[in-house]
Coordinates of C-alpha atoms in Angstrom, one line a residue:
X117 CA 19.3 117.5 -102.6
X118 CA 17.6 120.6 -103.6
X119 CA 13.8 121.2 -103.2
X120 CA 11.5 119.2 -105.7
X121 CA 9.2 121.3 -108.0
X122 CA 5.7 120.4 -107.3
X123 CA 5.1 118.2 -110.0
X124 CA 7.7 115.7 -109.2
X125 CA 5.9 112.5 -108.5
X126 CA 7.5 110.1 -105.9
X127 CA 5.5 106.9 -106.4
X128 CA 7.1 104.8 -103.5
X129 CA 6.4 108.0 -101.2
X130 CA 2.7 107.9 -102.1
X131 CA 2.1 104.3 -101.5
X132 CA 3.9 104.2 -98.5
X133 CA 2.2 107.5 -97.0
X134 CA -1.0 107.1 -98.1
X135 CA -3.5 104.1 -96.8
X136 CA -6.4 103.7 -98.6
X137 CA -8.4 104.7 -95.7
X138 CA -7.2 108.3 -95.9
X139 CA -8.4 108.1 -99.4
X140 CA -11.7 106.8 -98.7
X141 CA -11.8 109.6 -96.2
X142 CA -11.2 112.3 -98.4
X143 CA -13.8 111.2 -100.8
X144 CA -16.9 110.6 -98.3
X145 CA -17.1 106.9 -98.6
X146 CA -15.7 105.3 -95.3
X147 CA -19.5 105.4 -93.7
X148 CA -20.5 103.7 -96.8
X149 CA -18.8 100.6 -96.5
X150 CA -18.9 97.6 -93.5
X151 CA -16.0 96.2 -91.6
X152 CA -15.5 92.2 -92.8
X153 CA -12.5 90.7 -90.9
X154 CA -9.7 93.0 -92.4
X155 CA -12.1 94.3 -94.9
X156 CA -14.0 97.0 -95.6
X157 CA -16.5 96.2 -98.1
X158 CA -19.4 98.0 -99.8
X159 CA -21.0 99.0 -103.1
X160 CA -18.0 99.9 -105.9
X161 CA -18.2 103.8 -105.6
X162 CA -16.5 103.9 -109.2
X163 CA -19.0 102.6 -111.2
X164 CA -21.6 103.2 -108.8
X165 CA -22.8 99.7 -108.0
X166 CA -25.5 98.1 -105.8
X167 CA -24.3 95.2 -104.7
X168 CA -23.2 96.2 -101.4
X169 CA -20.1 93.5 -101.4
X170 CA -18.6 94.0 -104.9
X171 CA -16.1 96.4 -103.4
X172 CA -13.4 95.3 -100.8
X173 CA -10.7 97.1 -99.5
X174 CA -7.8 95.2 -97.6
X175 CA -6.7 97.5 -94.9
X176 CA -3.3 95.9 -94.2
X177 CA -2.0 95.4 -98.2
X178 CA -3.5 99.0 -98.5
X179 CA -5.5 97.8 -102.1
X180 CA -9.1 97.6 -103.3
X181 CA -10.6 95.7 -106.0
X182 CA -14.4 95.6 -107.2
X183 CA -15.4 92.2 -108.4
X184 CA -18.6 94.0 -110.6
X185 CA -18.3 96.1 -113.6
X186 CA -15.2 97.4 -112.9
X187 CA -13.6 94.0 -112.3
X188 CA -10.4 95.6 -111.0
X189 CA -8.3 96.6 -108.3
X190 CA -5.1 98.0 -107.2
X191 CA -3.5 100.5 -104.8
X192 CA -4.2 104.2 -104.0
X193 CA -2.9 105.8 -106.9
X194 CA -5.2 103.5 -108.9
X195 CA -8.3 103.9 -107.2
X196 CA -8.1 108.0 -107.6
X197 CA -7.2 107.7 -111.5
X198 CA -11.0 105.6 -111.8
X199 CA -12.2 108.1 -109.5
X200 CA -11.0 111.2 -111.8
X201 CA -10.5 109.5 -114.8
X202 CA -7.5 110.4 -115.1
X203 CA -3.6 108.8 -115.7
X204 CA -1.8 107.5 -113.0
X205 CA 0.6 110.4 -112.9
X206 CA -2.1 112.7 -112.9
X207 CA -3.6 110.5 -109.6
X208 CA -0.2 110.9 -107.8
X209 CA 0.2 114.8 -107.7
X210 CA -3.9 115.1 -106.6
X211 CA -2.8 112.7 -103.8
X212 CA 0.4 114.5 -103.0
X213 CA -1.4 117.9 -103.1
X214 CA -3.7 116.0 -100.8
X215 CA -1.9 114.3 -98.1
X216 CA 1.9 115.0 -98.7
X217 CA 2.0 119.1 -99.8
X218 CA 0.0 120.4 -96.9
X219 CA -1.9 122.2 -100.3
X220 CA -4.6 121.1 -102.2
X221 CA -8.3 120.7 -101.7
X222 CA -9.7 120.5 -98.4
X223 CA -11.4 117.4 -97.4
X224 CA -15.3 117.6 -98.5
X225 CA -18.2 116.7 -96.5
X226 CA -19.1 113.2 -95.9
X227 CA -21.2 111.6 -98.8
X228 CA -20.8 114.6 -100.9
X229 CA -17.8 113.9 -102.9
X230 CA -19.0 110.9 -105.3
X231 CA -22.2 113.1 -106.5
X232 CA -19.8 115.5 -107.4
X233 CA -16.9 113.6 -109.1
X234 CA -20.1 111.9 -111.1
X235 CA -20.7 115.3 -111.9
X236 CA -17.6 116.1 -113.5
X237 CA -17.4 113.4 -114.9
X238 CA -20.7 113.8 -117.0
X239 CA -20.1 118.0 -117.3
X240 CA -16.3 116.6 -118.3
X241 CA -15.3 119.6 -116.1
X242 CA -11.7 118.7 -114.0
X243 CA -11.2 119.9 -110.3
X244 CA -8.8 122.5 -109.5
X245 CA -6.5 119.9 -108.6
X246 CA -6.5 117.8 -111.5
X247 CA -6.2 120.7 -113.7
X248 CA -3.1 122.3 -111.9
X249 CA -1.8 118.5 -112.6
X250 CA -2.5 118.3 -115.6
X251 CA -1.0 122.1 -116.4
X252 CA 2.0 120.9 -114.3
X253 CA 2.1 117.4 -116.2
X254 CA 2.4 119.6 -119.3
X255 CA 4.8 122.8 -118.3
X256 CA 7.8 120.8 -116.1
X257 CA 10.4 120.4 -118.6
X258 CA 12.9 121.2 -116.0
X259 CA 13.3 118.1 -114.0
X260 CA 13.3 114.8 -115.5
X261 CA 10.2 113.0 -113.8
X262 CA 10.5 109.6 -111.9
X263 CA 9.1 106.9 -114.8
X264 CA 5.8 105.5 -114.5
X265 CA 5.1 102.0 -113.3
X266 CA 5.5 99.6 -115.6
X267 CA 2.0 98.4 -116.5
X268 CA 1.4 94.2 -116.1
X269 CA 5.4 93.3 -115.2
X270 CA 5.9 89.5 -115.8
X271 CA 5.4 87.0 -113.0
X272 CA 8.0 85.7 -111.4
X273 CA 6.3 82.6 -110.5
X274 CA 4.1 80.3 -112.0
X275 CA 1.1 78.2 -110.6
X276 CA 2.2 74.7 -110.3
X277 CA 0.1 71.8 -109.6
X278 CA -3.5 72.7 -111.3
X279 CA -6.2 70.4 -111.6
X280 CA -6.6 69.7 -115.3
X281 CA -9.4 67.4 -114.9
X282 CA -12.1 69.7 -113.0
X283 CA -15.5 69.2 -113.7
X284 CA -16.1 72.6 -114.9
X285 CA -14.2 71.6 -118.3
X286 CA -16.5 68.7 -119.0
X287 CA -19.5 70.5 -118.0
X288 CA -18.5 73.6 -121.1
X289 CA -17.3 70.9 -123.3
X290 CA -13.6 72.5 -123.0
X291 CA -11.3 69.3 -124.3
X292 CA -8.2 68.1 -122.2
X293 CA -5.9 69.0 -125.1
X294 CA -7.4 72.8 -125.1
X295 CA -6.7 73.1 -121.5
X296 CA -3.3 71.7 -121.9
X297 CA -2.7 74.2 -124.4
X298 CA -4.2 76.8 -122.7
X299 CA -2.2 76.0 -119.0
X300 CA -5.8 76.0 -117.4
X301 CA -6.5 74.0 -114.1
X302 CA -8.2 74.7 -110.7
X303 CA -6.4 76.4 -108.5
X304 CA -6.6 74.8 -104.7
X305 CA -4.1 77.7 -102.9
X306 CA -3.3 81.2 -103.3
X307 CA -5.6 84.3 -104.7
X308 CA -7.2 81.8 -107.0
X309 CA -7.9 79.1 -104.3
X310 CA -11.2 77.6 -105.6
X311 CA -11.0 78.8 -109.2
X312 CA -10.6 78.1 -112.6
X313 CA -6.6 79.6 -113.2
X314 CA -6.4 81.1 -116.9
X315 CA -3.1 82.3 -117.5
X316 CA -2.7 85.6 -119.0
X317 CA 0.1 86.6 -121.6
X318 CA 1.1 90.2 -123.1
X319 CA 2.0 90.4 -126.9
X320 CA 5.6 89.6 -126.3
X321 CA 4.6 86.2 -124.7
X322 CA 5.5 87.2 -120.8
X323 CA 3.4 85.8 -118.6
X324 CA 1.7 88.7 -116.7
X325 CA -1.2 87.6 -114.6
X326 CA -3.7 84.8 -113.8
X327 CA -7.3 85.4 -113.9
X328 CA -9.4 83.2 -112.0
X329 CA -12.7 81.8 -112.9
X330 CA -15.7 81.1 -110.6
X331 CA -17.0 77.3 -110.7
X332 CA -19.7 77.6 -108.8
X333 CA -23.1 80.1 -108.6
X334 CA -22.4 81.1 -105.2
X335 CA -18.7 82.7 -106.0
X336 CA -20.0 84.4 -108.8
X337 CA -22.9 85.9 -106.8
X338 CA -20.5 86.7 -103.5
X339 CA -17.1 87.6 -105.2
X340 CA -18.0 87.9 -108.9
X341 CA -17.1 85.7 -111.9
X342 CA -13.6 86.7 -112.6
X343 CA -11.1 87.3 -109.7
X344 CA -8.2 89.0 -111.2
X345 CA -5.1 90.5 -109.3
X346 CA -5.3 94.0 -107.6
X347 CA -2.9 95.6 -109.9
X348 CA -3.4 94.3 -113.1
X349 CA -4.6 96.2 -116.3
X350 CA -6.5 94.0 -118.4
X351 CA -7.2 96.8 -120.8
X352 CA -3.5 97.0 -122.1
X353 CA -3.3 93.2 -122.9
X354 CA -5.2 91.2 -125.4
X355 CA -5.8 87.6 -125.1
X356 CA -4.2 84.9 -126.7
X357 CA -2.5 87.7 -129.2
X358 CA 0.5 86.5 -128.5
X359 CA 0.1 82.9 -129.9
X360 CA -0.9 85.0 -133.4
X361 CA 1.7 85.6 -136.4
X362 CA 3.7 88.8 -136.4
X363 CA 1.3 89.6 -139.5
X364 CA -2.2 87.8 -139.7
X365 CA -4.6 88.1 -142.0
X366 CA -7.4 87.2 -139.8
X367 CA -8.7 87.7 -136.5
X368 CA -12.3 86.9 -134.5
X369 CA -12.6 88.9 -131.3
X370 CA -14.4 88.1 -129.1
X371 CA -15.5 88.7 -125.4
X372 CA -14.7 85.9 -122.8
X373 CA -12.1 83.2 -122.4
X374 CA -14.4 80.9 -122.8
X375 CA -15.5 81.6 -126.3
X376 CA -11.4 81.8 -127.4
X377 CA -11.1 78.1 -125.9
X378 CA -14.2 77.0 -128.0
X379 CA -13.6 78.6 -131.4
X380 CA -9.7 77.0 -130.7
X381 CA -11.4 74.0 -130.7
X382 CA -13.4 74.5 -133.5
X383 CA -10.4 74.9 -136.0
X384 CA -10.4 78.8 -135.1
X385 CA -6.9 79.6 -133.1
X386 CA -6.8 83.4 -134.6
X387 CA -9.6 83.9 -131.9
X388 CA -8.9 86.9 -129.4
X389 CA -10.7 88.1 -126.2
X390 CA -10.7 92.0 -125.0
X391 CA -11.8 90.0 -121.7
X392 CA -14.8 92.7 -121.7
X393 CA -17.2 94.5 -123.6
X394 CA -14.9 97.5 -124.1
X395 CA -12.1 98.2 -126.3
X396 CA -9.4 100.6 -124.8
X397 CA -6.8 102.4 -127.1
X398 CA -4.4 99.8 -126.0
X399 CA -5.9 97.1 -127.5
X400 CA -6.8 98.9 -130.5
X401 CA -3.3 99.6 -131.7
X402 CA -2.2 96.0 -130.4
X403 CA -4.8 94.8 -132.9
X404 CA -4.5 96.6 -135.3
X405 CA -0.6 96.3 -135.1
X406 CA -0.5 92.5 -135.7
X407 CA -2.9 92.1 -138.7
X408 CA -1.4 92.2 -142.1
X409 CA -1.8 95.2 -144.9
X410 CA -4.7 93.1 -146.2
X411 CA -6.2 92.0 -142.7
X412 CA -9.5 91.5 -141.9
X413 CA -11.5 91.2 -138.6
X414 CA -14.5 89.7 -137.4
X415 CA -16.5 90.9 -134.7
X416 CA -18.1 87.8 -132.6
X417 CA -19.9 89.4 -129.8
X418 CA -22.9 88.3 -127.1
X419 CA -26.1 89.5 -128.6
X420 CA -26.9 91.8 -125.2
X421 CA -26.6 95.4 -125.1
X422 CA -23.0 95.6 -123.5
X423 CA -21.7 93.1 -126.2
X424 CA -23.6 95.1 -129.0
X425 CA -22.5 98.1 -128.4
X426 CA -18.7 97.3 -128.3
X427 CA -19.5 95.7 -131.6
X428 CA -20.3 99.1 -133.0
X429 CA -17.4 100.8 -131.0
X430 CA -15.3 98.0 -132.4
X431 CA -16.2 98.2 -136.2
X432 CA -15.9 101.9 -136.0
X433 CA -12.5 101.9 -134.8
X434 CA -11.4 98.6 -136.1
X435 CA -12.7 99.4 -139.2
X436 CA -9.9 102.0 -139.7
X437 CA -7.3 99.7 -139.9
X438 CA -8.9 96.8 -141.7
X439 CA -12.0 95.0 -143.0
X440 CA -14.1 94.9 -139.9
X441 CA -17.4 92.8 -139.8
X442 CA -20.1 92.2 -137.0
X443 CA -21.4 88.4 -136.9
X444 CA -24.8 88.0 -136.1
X445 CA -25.0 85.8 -133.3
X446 CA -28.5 86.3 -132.3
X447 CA -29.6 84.1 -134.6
X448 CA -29.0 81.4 -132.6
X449 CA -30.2 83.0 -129.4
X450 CA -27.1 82.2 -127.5
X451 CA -23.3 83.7 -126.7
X452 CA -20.3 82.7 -129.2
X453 CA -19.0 80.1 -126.5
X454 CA -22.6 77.9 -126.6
X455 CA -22.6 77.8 -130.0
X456 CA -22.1 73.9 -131.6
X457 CA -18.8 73.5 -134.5
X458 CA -21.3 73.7 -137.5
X459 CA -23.3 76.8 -135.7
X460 CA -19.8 78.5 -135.8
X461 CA -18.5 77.2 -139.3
X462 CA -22.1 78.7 -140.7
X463 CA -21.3 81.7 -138.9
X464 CA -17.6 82.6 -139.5
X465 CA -17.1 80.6 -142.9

């Protein structure tokens, strides 16, 4: 086989031949963070968090995930594309330049490299490296590159043996027939040992993750609320969108789980979650792709300043493909999922 150009991207090669360590290394960070057991955990250096155990990093899976603000994880090739800001593809020829080329950028000094990728990141300026990928991202029409990775593959499992009758449902007034319908339980085993498992579908109905909720104040303040898995992209999958008609007339986003399973049982199944306060362009055009020529959609966010201001990102962009409206839920002082059936049926109509 002849020489590959420089911008072929060998994705098994990377993640083989690059530990997260060497990563961590190149950036500055490994004296920031504490050995735990086969951990190394710390503040998340992507979104610049305090809590100095949001972010872990399994040394012998080779992933990281950050149960704060970020609340996600994967592999090397992930955790440079937060870093940068940039696609996966993009991610893979900085780290092949880095590690795998013998050409690139040298390492920088020790706890000088996140002040400056914060920097270009607010100046919007790329490094030298990201813009000779991005040139060669662009220019290669020679060579037909290696696909990407397919973004949230189906499971090829399923959690068996869940606890329908947990506590946690009784206490949020979550029915037995909604957690029936929604395949909810706690989890005793796995990843989401101790957790509320919510299973998580993509548009076409394949099951692609399960998210796991904390039940007690002590998990959310050690490992965060929700414990998803390392590589999966929440941003490109809406949920419940794939229990909605191919063309509905309706929808109520909203934030959380929670609220969909509340307004469900309220007489309000068109309910969908971004699970977040942000709307990527994924979910935009999944939205906006399911709703009729006539649709409408109704914006039912937490009255804080995360969940207001994806209600104005939201009606601004949403509001390009259909009627979009804000509900006012401040008026009762609390968040969609607290709200009583007749608070909500004043609310939505």
């Amino acid at each position: 086989m002849g020489k590959k150009s420089k911008n072929w991207v060998d994705y098994r090669e990377i993640k083989s031949g690059v530990t997260m360590e060497m990563v961590l290394g190149h950036y500055g960070l490994l004296a920031d963070l504490k050995q735990s057991g086969k951990n190394l955990v710390g503040c998340c250096p992507i979104h610049k968090g305090t809590n100095p155990r949001q972010f872990s990093v399994n040394i012998e899976k080779n992933i990281f995930n950050c149960f704060g603000d970020c609340k996600s994880g994967g592999n090397v090739l992930d955790f440079v594309a937060k870093m940068e800001d940039i696609p996966i593809r993009e991610a893979a020829l900085l780290l092949q330049g880095w590690f795998l080329q013998g050409s690139g950028p040298t390492e920088p000094p020790a706890g000088k490299a996140p002040e400056e990728k914060l920097a270009r990141k607010e100046k919007k300026v790329s490094s030298p490296a990201a813009a000779d990928a991005k040139e060669a991202v662009s220019a290669e029409k020679q060579e037909p590159p290696e696909e990407d990775p397919i973004i949230n593959p189906p499971l090829t499992f399923q959690l068996k043996s869940l606890t329908a009758d947990h506590e946690f449902f009784i206490e949020r007034g979550i029915s037995k027939e909604t957690v029936e319908h929604f395949g909810l339980g706690f989890c005793t085993k796995g990843m989401m040992n101790g957790r509320i498992a919510i299973p998580i579908h993509n548009e076409q109905g394949q099951l692609v993750a399960y998210c796991g909720r904390a039940v007690t104040q002590e998990q959310i303040e050690n490992e965060g609320k929700y414990k998803q898995p390392p590589n999966f992209v929440k941003t490109a999958v809406v949920y419940n969108l794939h229990r909605q008609p191919e063309k509905a007339d309706l929808f109520i986003l909203v934030e959380s789980f929670l609220s969909v399973f509340r307004l469900h049982q309220a007489g309000y199944p068109n309910t969908l979650a971004l699970m977040g306060s942000v709307l990527s362009e994924a979910q935009e055009a999944l939205i906006a792709g399911r709703l009729s020529a006539g649709g409408k959609v109704l914006l039912f966010f937490d009255n804080d300043g995360d969940g207001q201001k994806c209600a104005a990102d939201c009606l601004s962009r949403l509001g390009r493909h259909a009627f979009a409206k804000v509900l006012d839920v401040g008026v009762y002082g609390r968040k969609p999922h607290q709200l009583k059936p007749e608070e909500l049926k004043a609310l939505i109509g």
